[in-house]
PDB file of C-alpha atoms and ligand atoms in Angstrom:
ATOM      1  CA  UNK A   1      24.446  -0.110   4.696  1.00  0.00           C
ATOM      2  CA  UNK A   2      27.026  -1.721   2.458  1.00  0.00           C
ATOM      3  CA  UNK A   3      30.406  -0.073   2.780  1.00  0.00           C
ATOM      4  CA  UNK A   4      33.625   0.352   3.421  1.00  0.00           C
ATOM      5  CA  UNK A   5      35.564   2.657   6.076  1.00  0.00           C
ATOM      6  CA  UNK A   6      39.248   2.953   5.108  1.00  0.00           C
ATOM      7  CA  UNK A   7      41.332   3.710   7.941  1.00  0.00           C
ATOM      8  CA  UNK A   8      45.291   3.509   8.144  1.00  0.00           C
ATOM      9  CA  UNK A   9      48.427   3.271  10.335  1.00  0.00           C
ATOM     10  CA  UNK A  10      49.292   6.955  10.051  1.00  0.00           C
ATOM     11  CA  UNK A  11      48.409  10.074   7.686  1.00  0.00           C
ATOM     12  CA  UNK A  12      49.917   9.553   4.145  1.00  0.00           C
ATOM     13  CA  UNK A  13      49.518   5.900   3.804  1.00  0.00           C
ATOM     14  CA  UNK A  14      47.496   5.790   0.959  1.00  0.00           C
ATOM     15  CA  UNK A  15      43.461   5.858   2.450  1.00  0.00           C
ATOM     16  CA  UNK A  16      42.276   8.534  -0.232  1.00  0.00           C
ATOM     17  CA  UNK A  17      44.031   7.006  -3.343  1.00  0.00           C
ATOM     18  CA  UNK A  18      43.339   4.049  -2.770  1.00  0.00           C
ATOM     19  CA  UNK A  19      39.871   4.929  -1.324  1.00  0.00           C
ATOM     20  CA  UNK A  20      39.134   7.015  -4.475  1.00  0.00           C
ATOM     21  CA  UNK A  21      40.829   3.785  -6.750  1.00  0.00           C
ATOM     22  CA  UNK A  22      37.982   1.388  -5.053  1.00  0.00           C
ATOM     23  CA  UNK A  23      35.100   4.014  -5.039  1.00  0.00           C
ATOM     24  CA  UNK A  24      35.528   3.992  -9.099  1.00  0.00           C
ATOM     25  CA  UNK A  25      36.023   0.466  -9.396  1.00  0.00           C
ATOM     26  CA  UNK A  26      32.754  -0.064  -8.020  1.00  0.00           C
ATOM     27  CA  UNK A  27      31.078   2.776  -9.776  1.00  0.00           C
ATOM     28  CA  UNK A  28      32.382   1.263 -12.554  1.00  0.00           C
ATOM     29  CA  UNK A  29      31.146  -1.994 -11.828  1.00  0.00           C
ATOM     30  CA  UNK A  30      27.519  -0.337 -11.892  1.00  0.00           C
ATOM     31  CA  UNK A  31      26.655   0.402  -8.442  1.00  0.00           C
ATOM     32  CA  UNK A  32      25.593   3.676  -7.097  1.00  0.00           C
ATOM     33  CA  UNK A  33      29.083   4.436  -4.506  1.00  0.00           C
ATOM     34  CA  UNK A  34      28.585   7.653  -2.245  1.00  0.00           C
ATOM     35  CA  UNK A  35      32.090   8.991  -0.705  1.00  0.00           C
ATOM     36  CA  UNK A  36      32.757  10.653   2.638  1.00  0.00           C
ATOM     37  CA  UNK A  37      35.507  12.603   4.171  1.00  0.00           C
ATOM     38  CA  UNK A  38      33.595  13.569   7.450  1.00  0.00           C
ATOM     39  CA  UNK A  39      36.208  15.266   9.198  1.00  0.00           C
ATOM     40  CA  UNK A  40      39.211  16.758   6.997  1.00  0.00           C
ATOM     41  CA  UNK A  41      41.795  19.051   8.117  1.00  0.00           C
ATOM     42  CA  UNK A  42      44.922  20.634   5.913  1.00  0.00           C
ATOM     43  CA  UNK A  43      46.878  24.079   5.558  1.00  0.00           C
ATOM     44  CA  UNK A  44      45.538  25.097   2.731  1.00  0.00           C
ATOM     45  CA  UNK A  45      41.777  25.183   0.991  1.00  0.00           C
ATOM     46  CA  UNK A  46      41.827  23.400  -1.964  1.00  0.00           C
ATOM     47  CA  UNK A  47      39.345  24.462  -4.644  1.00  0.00           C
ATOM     48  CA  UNK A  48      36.402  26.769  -4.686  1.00  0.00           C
ATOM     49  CA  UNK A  49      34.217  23.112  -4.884  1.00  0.00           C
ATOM     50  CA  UNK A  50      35.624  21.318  -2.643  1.00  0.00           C
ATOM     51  CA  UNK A  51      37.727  22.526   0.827  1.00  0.00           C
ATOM     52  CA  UNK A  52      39.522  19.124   0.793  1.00  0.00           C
ATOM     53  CA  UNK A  53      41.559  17.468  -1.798  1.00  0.00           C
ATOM     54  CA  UNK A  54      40.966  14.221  -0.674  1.00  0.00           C
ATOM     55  CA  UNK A  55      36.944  15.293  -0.674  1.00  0.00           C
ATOM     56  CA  UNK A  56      37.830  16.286  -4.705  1.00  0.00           C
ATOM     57  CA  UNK A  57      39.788  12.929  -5.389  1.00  0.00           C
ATOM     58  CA  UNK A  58      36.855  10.482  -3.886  1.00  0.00           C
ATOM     59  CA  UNK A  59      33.777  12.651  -5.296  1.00  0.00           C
ATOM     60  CA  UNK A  60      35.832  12.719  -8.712  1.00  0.00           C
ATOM     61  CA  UNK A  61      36.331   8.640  -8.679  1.00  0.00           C
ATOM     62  CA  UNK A  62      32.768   7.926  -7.246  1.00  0.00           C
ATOM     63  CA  UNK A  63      31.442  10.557  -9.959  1.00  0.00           C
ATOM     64  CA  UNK A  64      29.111  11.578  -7.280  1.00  0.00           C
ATOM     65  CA  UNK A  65      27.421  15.569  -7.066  1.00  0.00           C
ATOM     66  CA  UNK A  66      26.841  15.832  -3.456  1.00  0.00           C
ATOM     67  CA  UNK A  67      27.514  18.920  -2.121  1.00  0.00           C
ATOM     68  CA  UNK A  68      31.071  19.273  -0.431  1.00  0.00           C
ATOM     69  CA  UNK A  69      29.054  20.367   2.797  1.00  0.00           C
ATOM     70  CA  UNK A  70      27.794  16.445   3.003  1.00  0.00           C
ATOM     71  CA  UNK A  71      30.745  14.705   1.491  1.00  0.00           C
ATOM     72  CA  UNK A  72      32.985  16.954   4.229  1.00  0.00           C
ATOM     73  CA  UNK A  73      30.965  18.702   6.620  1.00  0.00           C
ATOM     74  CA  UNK A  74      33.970  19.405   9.064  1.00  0.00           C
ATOM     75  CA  UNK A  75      37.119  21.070   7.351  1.00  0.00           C
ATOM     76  CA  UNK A  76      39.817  22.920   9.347  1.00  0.00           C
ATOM     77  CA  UNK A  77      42.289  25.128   7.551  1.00  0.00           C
ATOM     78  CA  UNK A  78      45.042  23.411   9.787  1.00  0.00           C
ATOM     79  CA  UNK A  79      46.666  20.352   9.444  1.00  0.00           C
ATOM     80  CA  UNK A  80      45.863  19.046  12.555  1.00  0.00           C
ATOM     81  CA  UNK A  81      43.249  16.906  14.827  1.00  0.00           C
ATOM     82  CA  UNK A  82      39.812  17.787  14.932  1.00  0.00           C
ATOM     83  CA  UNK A  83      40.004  18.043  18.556  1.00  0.00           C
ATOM     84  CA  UNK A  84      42.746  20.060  18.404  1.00  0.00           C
ATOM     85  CA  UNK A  85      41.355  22.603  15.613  1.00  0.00           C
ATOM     86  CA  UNK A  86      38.632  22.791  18.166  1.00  0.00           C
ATOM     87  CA  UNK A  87      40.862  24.699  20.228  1.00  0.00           C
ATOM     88  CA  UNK A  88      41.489  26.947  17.740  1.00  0.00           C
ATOM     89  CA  UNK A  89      38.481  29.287  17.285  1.00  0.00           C
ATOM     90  CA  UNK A  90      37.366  27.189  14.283  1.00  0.00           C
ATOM     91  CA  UNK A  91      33.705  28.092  14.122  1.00  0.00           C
ATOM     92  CA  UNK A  92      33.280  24.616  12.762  1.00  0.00           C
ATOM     93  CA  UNK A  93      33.191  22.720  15.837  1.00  0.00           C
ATOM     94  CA  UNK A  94      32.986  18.770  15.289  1.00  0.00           C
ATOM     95  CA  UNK A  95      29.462  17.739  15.864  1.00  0.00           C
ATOM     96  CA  UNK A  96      29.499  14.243  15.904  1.00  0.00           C
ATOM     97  CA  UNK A  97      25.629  13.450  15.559  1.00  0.00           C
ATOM     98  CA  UNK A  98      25.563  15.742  12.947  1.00  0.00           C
ATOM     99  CA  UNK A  99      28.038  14.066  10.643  1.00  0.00           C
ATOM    100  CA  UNK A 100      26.432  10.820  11.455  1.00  0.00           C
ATOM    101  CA  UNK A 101      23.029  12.719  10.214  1.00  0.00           C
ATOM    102  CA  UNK A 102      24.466  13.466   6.922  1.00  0.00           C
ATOM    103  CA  UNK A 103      25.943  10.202   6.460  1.00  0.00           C
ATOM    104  CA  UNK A 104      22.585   8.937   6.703  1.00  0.00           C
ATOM    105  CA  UNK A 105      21.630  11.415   4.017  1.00  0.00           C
ATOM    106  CA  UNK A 106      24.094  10.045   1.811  1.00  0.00           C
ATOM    107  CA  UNK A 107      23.216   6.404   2.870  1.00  0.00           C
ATOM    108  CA  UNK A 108      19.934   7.227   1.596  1.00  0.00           C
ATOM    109  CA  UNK A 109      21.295   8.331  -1.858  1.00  0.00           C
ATOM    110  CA  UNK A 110      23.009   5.795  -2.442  1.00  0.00           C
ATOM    111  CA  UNK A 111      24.102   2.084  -2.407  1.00  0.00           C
ATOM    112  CA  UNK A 112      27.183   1.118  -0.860  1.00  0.00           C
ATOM    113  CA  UNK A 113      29.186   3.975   1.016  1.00  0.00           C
ATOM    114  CA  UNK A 114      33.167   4.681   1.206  1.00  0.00           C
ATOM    115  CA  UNK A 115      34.147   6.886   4.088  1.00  0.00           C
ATOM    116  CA  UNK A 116      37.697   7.271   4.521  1.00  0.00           C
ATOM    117  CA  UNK A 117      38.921   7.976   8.455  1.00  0.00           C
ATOM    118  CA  UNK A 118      41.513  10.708   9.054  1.00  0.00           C
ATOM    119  CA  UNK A 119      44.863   9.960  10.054  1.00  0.00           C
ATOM    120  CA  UNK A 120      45.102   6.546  11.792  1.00  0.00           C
ATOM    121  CA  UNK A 121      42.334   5.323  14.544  1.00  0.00           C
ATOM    122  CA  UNK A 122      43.378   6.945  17.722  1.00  0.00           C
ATOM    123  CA  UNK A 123      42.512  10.635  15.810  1.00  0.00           C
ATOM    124  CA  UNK A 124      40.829  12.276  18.531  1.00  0.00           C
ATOM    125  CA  UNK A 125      37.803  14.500  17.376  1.00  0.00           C
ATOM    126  CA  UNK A 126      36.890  15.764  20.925  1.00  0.00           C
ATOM    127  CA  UNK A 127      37.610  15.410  24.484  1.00  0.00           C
ATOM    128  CA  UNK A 128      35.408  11.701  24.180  1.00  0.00           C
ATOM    129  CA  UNK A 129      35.581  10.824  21.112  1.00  0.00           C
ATOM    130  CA  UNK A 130      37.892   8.992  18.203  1.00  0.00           C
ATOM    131  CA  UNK A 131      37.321   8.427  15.146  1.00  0.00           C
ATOM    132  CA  UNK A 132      37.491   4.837  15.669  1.00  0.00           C
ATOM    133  CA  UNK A 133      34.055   5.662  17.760  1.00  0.00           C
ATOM    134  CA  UNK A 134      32.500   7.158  14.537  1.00  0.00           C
ATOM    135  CA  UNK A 135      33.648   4.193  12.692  1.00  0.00           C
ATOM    136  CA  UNK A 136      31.902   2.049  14.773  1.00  0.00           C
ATOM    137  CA  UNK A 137      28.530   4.127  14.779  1.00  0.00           C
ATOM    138  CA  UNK A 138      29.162   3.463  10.482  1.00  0.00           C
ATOM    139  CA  UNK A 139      28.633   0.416  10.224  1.00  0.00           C
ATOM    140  CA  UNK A 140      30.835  -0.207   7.732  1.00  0.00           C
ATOM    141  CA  UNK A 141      33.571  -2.275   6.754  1.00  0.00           C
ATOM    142  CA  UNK A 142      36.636  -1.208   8.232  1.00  0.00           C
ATOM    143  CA  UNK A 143      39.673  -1.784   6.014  1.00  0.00           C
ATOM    144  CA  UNK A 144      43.136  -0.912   7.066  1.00  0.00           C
ATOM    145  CA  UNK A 145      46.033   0.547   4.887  1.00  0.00           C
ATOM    146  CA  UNK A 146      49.313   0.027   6.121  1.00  0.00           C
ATOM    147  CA  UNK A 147      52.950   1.530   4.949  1.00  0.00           C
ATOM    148  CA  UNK A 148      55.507  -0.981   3.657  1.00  0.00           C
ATOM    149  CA  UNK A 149      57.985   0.870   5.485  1.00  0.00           C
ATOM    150  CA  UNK A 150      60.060  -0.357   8.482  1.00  0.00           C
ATOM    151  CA  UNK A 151      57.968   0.061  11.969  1.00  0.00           C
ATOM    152  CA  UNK A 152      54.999  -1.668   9.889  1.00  0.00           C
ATOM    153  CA  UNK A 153      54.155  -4.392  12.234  1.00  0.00           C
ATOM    154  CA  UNK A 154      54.644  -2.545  15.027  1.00  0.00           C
ATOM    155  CA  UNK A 155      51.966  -0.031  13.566  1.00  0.00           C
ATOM    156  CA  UNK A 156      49.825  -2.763  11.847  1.00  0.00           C
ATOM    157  CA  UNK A 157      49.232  -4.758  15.132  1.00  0.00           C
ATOM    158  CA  UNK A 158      48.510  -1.726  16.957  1.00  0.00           C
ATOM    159  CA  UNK A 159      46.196  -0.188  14.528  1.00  0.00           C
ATOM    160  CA  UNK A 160      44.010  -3.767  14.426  1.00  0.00           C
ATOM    161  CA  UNK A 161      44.574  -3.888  18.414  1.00  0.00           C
ATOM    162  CA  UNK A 162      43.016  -0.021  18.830  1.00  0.00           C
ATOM    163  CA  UNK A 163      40.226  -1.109  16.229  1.00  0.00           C
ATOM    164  CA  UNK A 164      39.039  -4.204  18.317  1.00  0.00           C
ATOM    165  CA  UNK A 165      38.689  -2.113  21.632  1.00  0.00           C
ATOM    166  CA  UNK A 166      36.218   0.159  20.009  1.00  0.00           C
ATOM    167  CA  UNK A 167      34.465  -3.335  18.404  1.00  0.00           C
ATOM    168  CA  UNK A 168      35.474  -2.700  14.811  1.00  0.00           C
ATOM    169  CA  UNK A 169      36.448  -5.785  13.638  1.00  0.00           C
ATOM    170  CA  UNK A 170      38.831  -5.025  10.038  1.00  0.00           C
ATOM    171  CA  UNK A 171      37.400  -7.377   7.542  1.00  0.00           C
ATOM    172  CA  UNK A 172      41.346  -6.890   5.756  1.00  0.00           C
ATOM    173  CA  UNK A 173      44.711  -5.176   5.586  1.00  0.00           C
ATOM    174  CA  UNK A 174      46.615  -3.241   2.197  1.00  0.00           C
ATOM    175  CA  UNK A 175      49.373  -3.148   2.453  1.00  0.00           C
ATOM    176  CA  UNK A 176      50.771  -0.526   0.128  1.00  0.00           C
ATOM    177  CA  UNK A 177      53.783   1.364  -1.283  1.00  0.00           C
ATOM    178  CA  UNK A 178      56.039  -1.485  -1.231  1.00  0.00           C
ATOM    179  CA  UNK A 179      59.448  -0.866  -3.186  1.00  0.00           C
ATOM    180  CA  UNK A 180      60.007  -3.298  -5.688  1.00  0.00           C
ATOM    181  CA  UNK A 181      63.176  -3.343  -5.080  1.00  0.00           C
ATOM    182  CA  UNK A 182      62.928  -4.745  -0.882  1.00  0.00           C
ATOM    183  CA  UNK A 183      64.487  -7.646  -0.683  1.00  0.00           C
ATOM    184  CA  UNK A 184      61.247  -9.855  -1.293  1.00  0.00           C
ATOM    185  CA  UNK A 185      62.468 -12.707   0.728  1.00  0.00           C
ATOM    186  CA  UNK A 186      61.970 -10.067   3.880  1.00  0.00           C
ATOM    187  CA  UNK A 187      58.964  -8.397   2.149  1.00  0.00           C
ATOM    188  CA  UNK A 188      57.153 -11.536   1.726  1.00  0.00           C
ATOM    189  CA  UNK A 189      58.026 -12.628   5.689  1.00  0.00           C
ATOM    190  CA  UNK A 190      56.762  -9.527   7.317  1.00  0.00           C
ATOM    191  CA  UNK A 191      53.473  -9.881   4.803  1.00  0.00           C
ATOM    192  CA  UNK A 192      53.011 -13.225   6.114  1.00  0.00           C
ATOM    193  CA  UNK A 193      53.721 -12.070   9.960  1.00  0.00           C
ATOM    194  CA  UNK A 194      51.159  -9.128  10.050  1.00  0.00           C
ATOM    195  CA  UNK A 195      48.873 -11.922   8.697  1.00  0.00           C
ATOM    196  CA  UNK A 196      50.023 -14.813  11.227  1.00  0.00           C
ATOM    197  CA  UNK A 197      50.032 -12.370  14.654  1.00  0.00           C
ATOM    198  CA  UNK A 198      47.035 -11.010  13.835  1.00  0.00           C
ATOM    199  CA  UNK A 199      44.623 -12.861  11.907  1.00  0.00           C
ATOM    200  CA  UNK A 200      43.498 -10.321   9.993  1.00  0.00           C
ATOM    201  CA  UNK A 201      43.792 -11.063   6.058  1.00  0.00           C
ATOM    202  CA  UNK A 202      46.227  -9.066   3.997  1.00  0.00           C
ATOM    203  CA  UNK A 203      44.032  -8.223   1.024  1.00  0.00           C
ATOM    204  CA  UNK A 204      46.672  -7.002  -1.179  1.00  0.00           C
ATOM    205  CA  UNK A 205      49.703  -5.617  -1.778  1.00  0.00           C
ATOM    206  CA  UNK A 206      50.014  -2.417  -3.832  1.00  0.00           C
ATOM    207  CA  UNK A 207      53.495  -1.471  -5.019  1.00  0.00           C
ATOM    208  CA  UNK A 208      55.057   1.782  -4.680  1.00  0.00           C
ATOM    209  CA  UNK A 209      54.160   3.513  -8.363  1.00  0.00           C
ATOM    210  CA  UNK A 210      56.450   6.379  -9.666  1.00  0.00           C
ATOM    211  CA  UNK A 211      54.087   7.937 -11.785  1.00  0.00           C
ATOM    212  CA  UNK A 212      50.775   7.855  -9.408  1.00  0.00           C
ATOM    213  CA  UNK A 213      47.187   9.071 -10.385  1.00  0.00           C
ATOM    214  CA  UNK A 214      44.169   7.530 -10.517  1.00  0.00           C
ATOM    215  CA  UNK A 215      43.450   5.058 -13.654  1.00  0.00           C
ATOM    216  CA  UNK A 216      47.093   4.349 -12.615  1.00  0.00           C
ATOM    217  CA  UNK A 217      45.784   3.155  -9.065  1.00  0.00           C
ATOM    218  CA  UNK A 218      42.626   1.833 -10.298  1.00  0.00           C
ATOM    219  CA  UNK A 219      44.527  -0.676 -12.928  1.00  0.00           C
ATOM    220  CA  UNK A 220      47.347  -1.593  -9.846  1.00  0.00           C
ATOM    221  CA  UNK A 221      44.517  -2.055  -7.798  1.00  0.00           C
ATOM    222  CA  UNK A 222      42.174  -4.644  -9.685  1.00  0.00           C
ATOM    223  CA  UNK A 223      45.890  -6.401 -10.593  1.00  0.00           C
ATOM    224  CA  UNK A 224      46.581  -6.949  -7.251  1.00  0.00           C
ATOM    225  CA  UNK A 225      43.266  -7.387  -5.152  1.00  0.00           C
ATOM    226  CA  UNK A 226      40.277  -9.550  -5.562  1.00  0.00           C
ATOM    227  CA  UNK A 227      37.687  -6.368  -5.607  1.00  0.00           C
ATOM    228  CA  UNK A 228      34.881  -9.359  -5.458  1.00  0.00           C
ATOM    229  CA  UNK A 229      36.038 -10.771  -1.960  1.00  0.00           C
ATOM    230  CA  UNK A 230      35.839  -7.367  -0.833  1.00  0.00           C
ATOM    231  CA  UNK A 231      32.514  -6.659  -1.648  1.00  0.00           C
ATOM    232  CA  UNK A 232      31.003  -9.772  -0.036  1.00  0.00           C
ATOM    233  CA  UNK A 233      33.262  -9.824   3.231  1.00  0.00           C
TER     234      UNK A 233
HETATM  235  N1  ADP B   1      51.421   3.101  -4.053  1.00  0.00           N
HETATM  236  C1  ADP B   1      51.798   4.362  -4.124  1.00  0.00           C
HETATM  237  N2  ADP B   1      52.798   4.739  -4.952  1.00  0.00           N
HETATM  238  C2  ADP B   1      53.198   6.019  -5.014  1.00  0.00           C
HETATM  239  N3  ADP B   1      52.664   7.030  -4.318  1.00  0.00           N
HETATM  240  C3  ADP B   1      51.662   6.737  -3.476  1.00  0.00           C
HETATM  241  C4  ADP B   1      51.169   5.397  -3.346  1.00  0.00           C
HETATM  242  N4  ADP B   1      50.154   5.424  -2.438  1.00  0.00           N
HETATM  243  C5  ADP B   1      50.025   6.704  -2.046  1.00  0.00           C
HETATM  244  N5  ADP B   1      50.906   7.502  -2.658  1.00  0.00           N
HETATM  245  C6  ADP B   1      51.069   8.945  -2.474  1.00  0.00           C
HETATM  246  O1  ADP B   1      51.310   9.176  -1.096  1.00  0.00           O
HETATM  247  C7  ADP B   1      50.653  10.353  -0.667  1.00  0.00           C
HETATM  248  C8  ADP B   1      49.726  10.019   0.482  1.00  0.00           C
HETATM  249  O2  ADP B   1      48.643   9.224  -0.004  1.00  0.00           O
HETATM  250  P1  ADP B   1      47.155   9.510   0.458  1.00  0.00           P
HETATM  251  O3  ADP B   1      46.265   8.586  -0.278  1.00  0.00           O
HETATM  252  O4  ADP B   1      46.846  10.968   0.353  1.00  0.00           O
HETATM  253  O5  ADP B   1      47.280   9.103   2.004  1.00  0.00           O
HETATM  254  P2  ADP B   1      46.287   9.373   3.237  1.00  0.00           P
HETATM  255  O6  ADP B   1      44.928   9.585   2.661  1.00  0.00           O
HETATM  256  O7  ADP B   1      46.389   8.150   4.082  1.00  0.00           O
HETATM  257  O8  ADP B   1      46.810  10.579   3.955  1.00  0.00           O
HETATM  258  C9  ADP B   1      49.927  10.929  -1.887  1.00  0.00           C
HETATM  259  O9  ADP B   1      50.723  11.902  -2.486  1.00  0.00           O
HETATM  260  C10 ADP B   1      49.769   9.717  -2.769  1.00  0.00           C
HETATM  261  O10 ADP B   1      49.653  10.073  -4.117  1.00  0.00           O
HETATM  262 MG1   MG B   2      43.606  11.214   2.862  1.00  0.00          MG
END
């Protein structure tokens, strides 16, 4: 399956908008993108369609119908690890060959698949199991969205370590929310670091945008990477 699986250093780095921003760039394009949010967790429910408002961002940019049960099947009402939430009484218990049934499903629907991780790679979703072992079973892609904040190399060059021990190999790195402001002698050193120690190509840089939403994303987004190298990587 063509596809990408967006993953990231940490939680709130950017993986759904800028998920959701590619998923309607290529549905715009003309191709038939399915979304997935396999395993989503927050404190509150978010509408009576969809449990997760990530799940609502990347259905609403792919412009896709499937049912919230197959773009999420897992949601816990608790911001927190699936493994964790497991502990918890959730009736919901992760089911990993489950999820990778319905991605299948999806698969099946349509052309080329964006499934965005949850948190960063080392998310545990039970006692055995990361999502970076999910990832794997994918297939996909694996694209990595990293902060712009200090600490980013650190986190970068772990994240892209972590991914090769489970045998994903990241085809690229965003690197996004970056304050025009930085000094951009600094900026444009630690860019070309991540790049240099570990040889994984920095696909773009997305600037920090006051006013966010989608189109807004979408626009930044086809400014500032070349969507065509992505696809054929
Ligand atoms: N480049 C950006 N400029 C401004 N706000 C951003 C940018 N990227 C992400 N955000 C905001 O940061 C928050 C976290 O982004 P999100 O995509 O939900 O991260 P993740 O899916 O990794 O948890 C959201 O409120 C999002 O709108
Ligand atoms: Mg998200």
């Amino acid at each position: 399956m063509k596809g990408l699986f967006i993953t990231a250093t940490d939680t709130g780095v950017g993986k759904t908008i800028i998920g959701a921003a590619l998923a309607s760039i290529i549905r715009r394009s003309g191709v038939d993108v399915g979304v997935m949010k396999p395993f989503a967790s927050a404190d509150k429910v978010f509408s009576r369609k969809h449990k997760s408002e990530d799940v609502a961002l990347l259905a609403k940019a792919a412009q896709v119908t499937d049912p919230d049960e197959q773009i999420n099947p897992f949601f816990y009402q608790v911001p927190t690890a699936p493994f964790v939430a497991s502990k918890l009484n959730f009736k919901n218990k992760v089911n990993i060959s489950y999820a990778l049934k319905i991605y299948h499903t999806l698969c099946a629907k349509h052309d080329f698949m964006i499934v965005e991780g949850i948190g960063g790679v080392m998310v545990p979703l039970t006692k055995k199991k990361y999502i970076a072992n999910f990832a794997k079973s994918l297939g996909l892609s694996t694209i990595i969205v990293s902060s712009s904040k200090l600490g980013t190399i650190n986190h970068t060059l772990l994240t892209i370590k972590v991914c090769k021990c489970f045998g994903l190999n990241p085809i690229g790195i965003i690197i996004n929310g970056i304050e025009e402001k930085n000094d951009s002698l600094v900026k444009d050193k630690v860019i070309e670091a991540i790049e240099e120690l570990s040889d994984v190509k920095i696909l773009g840089v997305i600037p920090f945008l006051k006013t966010l939403n989608l189109s807004k994303m979408r626009l930044t987004i086809e400014r500032n990477l070349d969507i065509n190298e992505i696809l054929l990587m």
